[in-house]
Short mmCIF file of C-alpha atoms and ligand atoms in Angstrom, two decimals:
data_model
loop_
_atom_site.label_atom_id
_atom_site.label_comp_id
_atom_site.label_asym_id
_atom_site.label_seq_id
_atom_site.Cartn_x
_atom_site.Cartn_y
_atom_site.Cartn_z
CA MET A 1 -0.02 0.02 -0.32
CA ARG A 2 1.37 3.36 -0.92
CA ILE A 3 0.23 6.98 0.13
CA GLU A 4 -1.28 8.66 -2.72
CA SER A 5 -2.31 12.10 -1.56
CA LEU A 6 -2.82 14.33 1.57
CA ASP A 7 -5.63 16.75 1.34
CA ALA A 8 -6.45 19.60 3.91
CA VAL A 9 -9.93 21.05 4.17
CA PRO A 10 -10.10 24.23 6.37
CA TYR A 11 -13.60 24.52 8.33
CA THR A 12 -14.81 26.67 11.13
CA ILE A 13 -17.50 25.68 13.73
CA PRO A 14 -18.64 28.50 16.53
CA TYR A 15 -18.23 27.82 19.83
CA ARG A 16 -21.06 27.82 22.30
CA THR A 17 -18.77 29.75 25.09
CA PRO A 18 -15.20 31.30 24.23
CA LEU A 19 -12.24 29.95 26.18
CA ALA A 20 -9.96 32.52 27.66
CA PHE A 21 -6.35 31.67 29.20
CA ALA A 22 -3.19 33.66 29.73
CA ILE A 23 -1.99 33.85 26.30
CA GLY A 24 -5.24 34.08 24.05
CA GLU A 25 -8.62 33.43 23.72
CA VAL A 26 -10.36 30.94 21.28
CA ARG A 27 -13.88 31.92 19.93
CA GLU A 28 -14.31 29.30 17.19
CA ALA A 29 -13.04 26.10 16.18
CA SER A 30 -11.11 27.40 12.84
CA HIS A 31 -9.27 23.91 12.27
CA VAL A 32 -8.16 21.80 9.41
CA LEU A 33 -9.42 18.31 8.76
CA LEU A 34 -6.38 16.25 7.38
CA ARG A 35 -7.21 13.55 5.07
CA VAL A 36 -4.44 10.90 3.62
CA ARG A 37 -5.30 8.76 1.04
CA THR A 38 -3.96 5.35 0.02
CA ASP A 39 -3.62 3.87 -3.30
CA ASP A 40 -5.86 0.86 -2.03
CA GLY A 41 -8.93 3.22 -0.77
CA LEU A 42 -8.04 3.71 2.82
CA VAL A 43 -8.32 7.12 4.06
CA GLY A 44 -6.72 8.10 7.61
CA GLN A 45 -8.10 11.41 9.21
CA ALA A 46 -7.18 13.75 11.93
CA ASP A 47 -7.74 17.32 12.89
CA VAL A 48 -5.10 20.04 12.82
CA LEU A 49 -5.49 22.94 15.05
CA PRO A 50 -3.69 26.18 14.66
CA ARG A 51 -2.53 27.53 17.58
CA PRO A 52 -0.18 30.62 16.97
CA TYR A 53 0.48 31.69 20.48
CA THR A 54 1.95 28.40 21.17
CA TYR A 55 3.57 26.75 17.97
CA GLY A 56 3.46 29.73 15.49
CA GLU A 57 1.07 27.79 13.26
CA THR A 58 -2.18 29.41 11.35
CA THR A 59 -4.58 28.06 8.99
CA GLY A 60 -2.70 29.27 6.24
CA SER A 61 0.54 27.74 7.12
CA ILE A 62 -0.91 24.46 7.77
CA LEU A 63 -2.53 24.52 4.35
CA ALA A 64 0.67 25.61 3.00
CA ALA A 65 2.74 22.80 4.67
CA VAL A 66 0.45 20.13 3.63
CA ARG A 67 0.10 21.38 0.14
CA ASP A 68 3.78 22.62 -0.38
CA LEU A 69 5.83 20.28 1.93
CA PHE A 70 4.29 17.16 3.11
CA ASP A 71 2.03 15.98 0.14
CA PRO A 72 4.82 16.04 -2.42
CA ALA A 73 7.14 14.39 0.07
CA LEU A 74 5.18 11.56 1.41
CA ARG A 75 3.43 10.53 -1.92
CA GLY A 76 4.53 6.85 -2.71
CA LEU A 77 5.88 5.94 0.91
CA ASP A 78 4.17 2.98 2.60
CA PRO A 79 1.85 4.32 5.29
CA GLY A 80 2.80 1.36 7.40
CA ASN A 81 6.59 2.51 7.53
CA ARG A 82 6.25 5.40 10.09
CA GLU A 83 10.16 5.73 10.52
CA ALA A 84 10.57 6.44 6.82
CA VAL A 85 7.53 9.06 7.33
CA ASP A 86 9.23 10.58 10.36
CA ARG A 87 12.41 10.97 8.74
CA VAL A 88 10.59 13.07 5.95
CA LEU A 89 8.60 15.16 8.80
CA ASP A 90 11.84 16.01 10.56
CA ASN A 91 13.18 17.61 7.44
CA THR A 92 11.00 20.41 8.35
CA VAL A 93 11.52 22.06 11.41
CA ALA A 94 8.47 23.14 13.89
CA ASN A 95 5.00 22.45 12.08
CA ASN A 96 4.29 20.34 15.23
CA THR A 97 0.42 20.06 14.82
CA VAL A 98 0.55 19.20 10.95
CA LYS A 99 3.21 16.70 11.66
CA ALA A 100 1.08 15.18 14.58
CA ALA A 101 -1.95 15.11 12.21
CA VAL A 102 -0.04 13.13 9.70
CA ASP A 103 1.20 10.61 12.08
CA LEU A 104 -2.40 10.05 13.62
CA ALA A 105 -3.90 9.81 10.12
CA LEU A 106 -1.04 6.99 9.43
CA TRP A 107 -2.01 5.04 12.50
CA ASP A 108 -5.79 5.42 11.49
CA ILE A 109 -4.94 3.77 8.14
CA LEU A 110 -2.86 1.03 10.00
CA GLY A 111 -5.89 0.41 12.26
CA GLN A 112 -7.98 -0.03 9.16
CA GLU A 113 -5.70 -2.22 7.46
CA VAL A 114 -5.40 -4.63 10.33
CA GLY A 115 -9.11 -4.30 11.64
CA ALA A 116 -8.09 -3.09 15.01
CA SER A 117 -8.63 0.05 16.89
CA CYS A 118 -5.79 2.41 17.54
CA HIS A 119 -6.49 2.01 21.25
CA ARG A 120 -5.89 -1.82 20.89
CA LEU A 121 -2.59 -1.43 18.71
CA LEU A 122 -1.34 1.09 21.17
CA GLY A 123 -1.73 -1.05 24.46
CA ALA A 124 -5.35 -1.01 25.46
CA PHE A 125 -4.74 -0.71 29.11
CA THR A 126 -8.15 0.34 30.13
CA ASP A 127 -11.45 1.07 28.27
CA ARG A 128 -12.67 4.13 29.92
CA VAL A 129 -10.82 7.60 30.10
CA ARG A 130 -11.62 9.68 33.48
CA VAL A 131 -12.14 13.21 32.36
CA SER A 132 -10.50 16.47 33.87
CA HIS A 133 -12.57 19.72 32.70
CA MET A 134 -10.74 22.84 31.89
CA VAL A 135 -12.18 26.14 33.28
CA GLY A 136 -11.22 29.09 31.47
CA ILE A 137 -10.32 32.62 32.72
CA ASP A 138 -13.55 34.71 33.64
CA THR A 139 -14.84 36.10 36.70
CA PRO A 140 -14.31 33.93 39.74
CA GLU A 141 -18.25 33.75 40.07
CA ARG A 142 -18.43 32.45 36.65
CA MET A 143 -15.58 30.23 36.93
CA ALA A 144 -17.05 28.44 40.00
CA GLN A 145 -20.66 28.31 38.05
CA GLU A 146 -18.63 26.60 35.18
CA ALA A 147 -17.04 23.92 37.25
CA GLY A 148 -20.22 23.33 39.35
CA LYS A 149 -22.25 22.95 36.16
CA VAL A 150 -19.86 20.43 34.47
CA ARG A 151 -19.80 18.47 37.66
CA ALA A 152 -23.75 18.31 37.89
CA ALA A 153 -24.21 17.57 34.12
CA HIS A 154 -21.33 15.13 33.44
CA GLY A 155 -19.96 13.89 36.92
CA VAL A 156 -16.62 15.32 36.07
CA THR A 157 -14.66 15.91 39.64
CA THR A 158 -11.26 16.90 38.38
CA PHE A 159 -10.64 20.58 37.18
CA LYS A 160 -7.86 22.48 35.61
CA ILE A 161 -8.13 26.25 36.18
CA LYS A 162 -6.56 28.69 33.96
CA VAL A 163 -4.73 31.55 35.95
CA GLY A 164 -1.85 33.58 34.82
CA ARG A 165 -3.41 36.98 34.88
CA ALA A 166 -1.51 40.05 35.00
CA ASP A 167 -3.29 40.80 38.20
CA HIS A 168 -2.82 37.41 40.05
CA ARG A 169 -5.26 38.37 42.91
CA ALA A 170 -7.90 37.65 40.65
CA ASP A 171 -6.78 33.98 39.82
CA VAL A 172 -6.36 33.72 43.86
CA GLU A 173 -9.82 34.73 44.26
CA ALA A 174 -11.10 32.57 41.62
CA VAL A 175 -9.42 29.37 43.07
CA LEU A 176 -10.53 29.99 46.31
CA ARG A 177 -13.87 30.48 45.31
CA ILE A 178 -14.07 27.20 43.20
CA ARG A 179 -12.62 25.47 46.38
CA ALA A 180 -15.42 26.96 48.64
CA GLU A 181 -18.30 26.39 46.25
CA LEU A 182 -17.38 22.82 45.06
CA GLY A 183 -16.13 21.37 48.33
CA ASP A 184 -13.66 18.93 49.26
CA ASP A 185 -14.36 16.15 46.85
CA VAL A 186 -12.95 17.89 43.70
CA VAL A 187 -9.35 17.81 42.49
CA ILE A 188 -8.00 20.96 41.49
CA GLY A 189 -4.88 21.56 39.17
CA LEU A 190 -3.85 25.16 37.72
CA ASP A 191 -2.46 26.11 34.37
CA ALA A 192 -0.69 29.52 34.25
CA ASN A 193 0.17 29.20 30.42
CA HIS A 194 3.56 30.90 31.61
CA GLY A 195 1.37 34.33 32.27
CA TRP A 196 2.83 34.87 35.76
CA THR A 197 6.42 35.67 36.63
CA ALA A 198 8.03 33.11 38.75
CA GLU A 199 7.57 35.47 41.72
CA GLN A 200 3.92 35.87 40.98
CA ALA A 201 3.46 32.13 40.70
CA ALA A 202 5.10 31.70 44.31
CA ALA A 203 3.04 34.36 45.62
CA SER A 204 0.06 33.06 44.18
CA LEU A 205 0.60 29.35 45.26
CA ALA A 206 1.08 30.56 48.84
CA ALA A 207 -2.25 32.61 48.94
CA MET A 208 -4.11 29.68 47.30
CA GLU A 209 -2.88 27.19 50.06
CA PRO A 210 -6.28 26.75 51.52
CA ALA A 211 -7.63 25.54 48.00
CA ARG A 212 -5.32 22.49 48.32
CA VAL A 213 -4.03 22.60 44.50
CA GLU A 214 -2.66 19.61 43.35
CA LEU A 215 -0.29 20.48 40.45
CA ILE A 216 0.63 23.59 38.50
CA GLU A 217 1.40 23.60 34.62
CA GLU A 218 3.35 26.21 32.85
CA PRO A 219 3.62 28.65 35.82
CA CYS A 220 6.15 31.16 34.29
CA PRO A 221 7.86 31.74 30.82
CA SER A 222 10.51 29.36 29.86
CA SER A 223 12.50 32.21 28.67
CA GLU A 224 13.10 33.23 32.30
CA VAL A 225 15.56 30.14 32.58
CA LEU A 226 17.08 30.71 36.28
CA ALA A 227 13.85 32.06 37.42
CA ARG A 228 11.77 29.23 36.07
CA ARG A 229 14.52 26.72 37.33
CA ARG A 230 14.34 28.25 40.99
CA PHE A 231 10.65 28.17 41.08
CA VAL A 232 10.21 24.41 40.34
CA ASP A 233 12.95 23.59 42.93
CA ALA A 234 11.17 25.53 45.38
CA ALA A 235 7.59 24.52 44.55
CA ARG A 236 5.78 22.37 47.13
CA ILE A 237 3.61 20.87 44.51
CA PRO A 238 4.18 19.17 41.32
CA VAL A 239 5.26 21.46 38.48
CA TYR A 240 4.29 20.40 34.91
CA ALA A 241 5.38 21.55 31.43
CA ASP A 242 2.98 21.70 28.30
CA GLU A 243 3.61 24.37 25.51
CA SER A 244 7.30 24.30 26.33
CA THR A 245 7.73 20.70 25.79
CA PRO A 246 6.14 19.72 22.51
CA THR A 247 8.91 17.25 21.48
CA PRO A 248 10.98 14.51 23.07
CA GLU A 249 14.12 16.57 23.13
CA THR A 250 12.36 19.80 24.99
CA VAL A 251 10.79 17.15 27.29
CA ALA A 252 14.45 15.85 28.16
CA ARG A 253 15.77 19.25 28.86
CA ALA A 254 12.82 20.19 30.90
CA VAL A 255 13.14 17.36 33.24
CA LEU A 256 16.99 16.86 33.39
CA THR A 257 17.99 20.49 33.29
CA ASP A 258 15.03 22.32 35.09
CA GLY A 259 13.76 19.48 37.28
CA PHE A 260 10.14 19.46 36.01
CA ASP A 261 7.89 16.77 37.84
CA GLY A 262 5.50 15.96 34.87
CA ILE A 263 4.74 16.42 31.20
CA ASN A 264 1.49 17.19 29.54
CA ILE A 265 1.45 15.16 26.54
CA LYS A 266 -0.86 16.16 23.54
CA THR A 267 -1.61 13.94 20.73
CA SER A 268 -2.53 16.76 18.79
CA ARG A 269 0.84 18.35 18.72
CA SER A 270 3.01 14.99 18.96
CA GLY A 271 0.72 12.44 17.32
CA PHE A 272 0.75 8.70 18.71
CA THR A 273 4.29 8.07 17.67
CA ARG A 274 6.03 10.94 19.31
CA SER A 275 3.71 11.09 22.29
CA GLY A 276 4.82 7.33 22.86
CA ARG A 277 8.35 8.39 22.74
CA ILE A 278 7.55 11.21 25.22
CA LEU A 279 5.65 8.70 27.33
CA GLY A 280 8.59 6.48 27.40
CA LEU A 281 11.05 9.15 28.61
CA CYS A 282 8.65 10.03 31.32
CA ASP A 283 8.32 6.44 32.38
CA GLY A 284 12.15 5.78 32.59
CA LEU A 285 12.68 9.12 34.15
CA GLY A 286 9.91 8.53 36.89
CA VAL A 287 8.21 11.70 35.90
CA GLY A 288 4.56 12.26 35.97
CA VAL A 289 2.26 12.51 32.89
CA LEU A 290 -1.12 14.11 31.99
CA VAL A 291 -2.92 13.89 28.76
CA GLY A 292 -3.81 17.51 27.73
CA ASN A 293 -6.20 19.30 25.36
CA GLN A 294 -5.27 21.75 22.71
CA ILE A 295 -8.87 22.81 22.84
CA ASP A 296 -9.81 19.81 20.34
CA THR A 297 -13.19 18.88 18.89
CA GLN A 298 -14.71 15.71 19.28
CA LEU A 299 -13.06 14.46 16.23
CA GLY A 300 -9.60 15.28 17.91
CA THR A 301 -10.87 13.81 21.29
CA LEU A 302 -10.91 10.49 19.83
CA ALA A 303 -7.13 10.40 19.39
CA SER A 304 -6.50 11.73 22.87
CA VAL A 305 -9.19 9.36 24.65
CA ALA A 306 -7.20 6.30 22.50
CA PHE A 307 -3.88 7.06 23.74
CA ALA A 308 -4.84 8.06 27.23
CA ALA A 309 -6.60 4.46 27.91
CA ALA A 310 -3.95 2.88 26.15
CA HIS A 311 -1.28 3.04 28.68
CA ARG A 312 -0.85 2.53 32.42
CA LEU A 313 1.00 5.82 33.07
CA THR A 314 -1.82 7.94 31.29
CA SER A 315 -4.46 6.24 33.10
CA VAL A 316 -2.96 7.37 36.48
CA ARG A 317 -4.60 10.99 36.25
CA PRO A 318 -7.74 12.03 34.55
CA ALA A 319 -7.21 13.18 30.91
CA GLU A 320 -8.42 16.63 29.75
CA VAL A 321 -10.59 15.45 27.21
CA SER A 322 -13.67 17.88 27.54
CA ASN A 323 -12.99 21.07 25.82
CA PHE A 324 -15.19 19.79 22.99
CA LEU A 325 -18.10 20.88 25.09
CA LEU A 326 -17.37 24.38 24.23
CA VAL A 327 -17.96 23.82 20.50
CA ALA A 328 -21.51 24.24 19.00
CA ASP A 329 -21.29 21.08 16.80
CA ASP A 330 -18.81 18.77 15.42
CA LEU A 331 -17.93 17.00 12.09
CA LEU A 332 -18.19 13.62 13.95
CA ALA A 333 -21.21 11.58 12.87
CA GLU A 334 -21.50 9.93 16.08
CA PRO A 335 -20.89 12.18 19.03
CA VAL A 336 -18.52 11.56 21.97
CA ARG A 337 -20.41 11.42 25.42
CA ILE A 338 -19.12 11.98 29.02
CA VAL A 339 -20.83 9.35 31.19
CA ASP A 340 -20.15 9.50 34.98
CA GLY A 341 -17.12 11.71 34.60
CA THR A 342 -15.60 9.26 31.67
CA ILE A 343 -15.61 8.71 28.24
CA ALA A 344 -15.48 5.30 26.56
CA VAL A 345 -12.97 4.32 23.91
CA ARG A 346 -13.96 3.38 20.26
CA THR A 347 -13.37 -0.20 19.17
CA ASP A 348 -13.70 0.30 15.38
CA PRO A 349 -11.00 -0.06 13.23
CA GLY A 350 -8.46 2.68 13.33
CA LEU A 351 -9.53 6.05 15.11
CA GLY A 352 -13.21 5.24 14.48
CA ILE A 353 -13.68 8.53 12.89
CA VAL A 354 -16.79 8.93 10.59
CA VAL A 355 -17.32 12.49 9.27
CA ASP A 356 -20.51 13.75 8.79
CA GLU A 357 -20.06 14.99 4.99
CA ASP A 358 -23.01 17.23 5.25
CA LYS A 359 -21.58 18.92 8.16
CA LEU A 360 -18.19 19.11 6.44
CA ALA A 361 -19.88 20.78 3.39
CA ARG A 362 -21.60 23.30 5.86
CA TYR A 363 -18.70 24.26 7.75
CA ARG A 364 -15.88 24.30 5.23
CA THR A 365 -14.42 27.47 4.51
CA ASP A 366 -12.62 26.90 1.12
CA ARG A 367 -15.78 26.81 -1.07
C1 MUC B 401 -3.50 24.11 27.94
O1 MUC B 401 -3.44 23.21 28.53
O2 MUC B 401 -2.52 24.88 27.82
C2 MUC B 401 -4.83 26.46 25.68
C3 MUC B 401 -4.21 26.97 24.44
C4 MUC B 401 -3.67 25.69 23.96
O3 MUC B 401 -3.21 25.67 23.19
O4 MUC B 401 -3.83 24.63 24.68
C5 MUC B 401 -4.53 25.14 25.73
C6 MUC B 401 -4.63 24.25 26.92
MG1 MG B 402 -1.44 23.90 29.29
#
């Protein structure tokens, strides 16, 4: 079997509610559906998410990378020869989310070829993923309401609260309020998306002590090298890296040089192959992992769920797989459901993605 072509279809689906975080805000899912076609008729699919504030990619750059770089370079390769594909992808720097989607689409093809789900091919450790929900930056009152609503509607009890405002006192107030309103039986983590300085991060954590926060992600900028290392050394809760560690080598540096306690792994920026390498590194080094969200649609969520449920280490913590609740609709024909705070894996071959073609026709932006 050979790769025949790569197509990229840009589409936009509005959000029900925007999501704000320290370095940006998203109001709509303006993504790109990648389709890798093979000469014997199989089609691998994955979602590509432009996130200029973290990786520099835009819809235009994603379309150009597929059209000008990866489509011509990958045509004719065996889709099962991921090492050869990886070498081609490596010839281009950055472009993480396009490369991730190519990899996911190839795994999707492999699963269809052998008649097994990606979840099964990856390890099939468990068949349900516990959900952690991300609460965007807003007034403390609305943030507590959002967490309460998601717990009541979906049974989710783990929350990652977005913080990192220039005035960190508003973050402190929000986190204390969420703990007070939701009580003791919820788990609270934080993500500052490097919006605070290391000093603000330390002061905020001290002021939030009554809220019993279990971990903090990207507290301060990776460019402030010594300040960040000092913060990680002194922190009394685990410190996780996310957007500063999109690749195995950045993970190795964050752990070996800066002493990070955990790594957020996102299939939408490292696919299954590189996510697996990152997971292996973390496993060998004794570093925690969590499966995070790049504000994925339901289509992208299928990949995160397959990966999170496939491995022991990724099943330790709930995975961030509920951001699709923000999006008003989806391209998937069969919706993803959260039941009692969990999402079940799909058992269909590959990723189990069936696109509703009428919806794709309605939301695509290239016609
Ligand atoms: C996160 O965990 O940082 C926000 C922007 C993005 O690209 O990912 C997120 C979630
Ligand atoms: Mg994060």
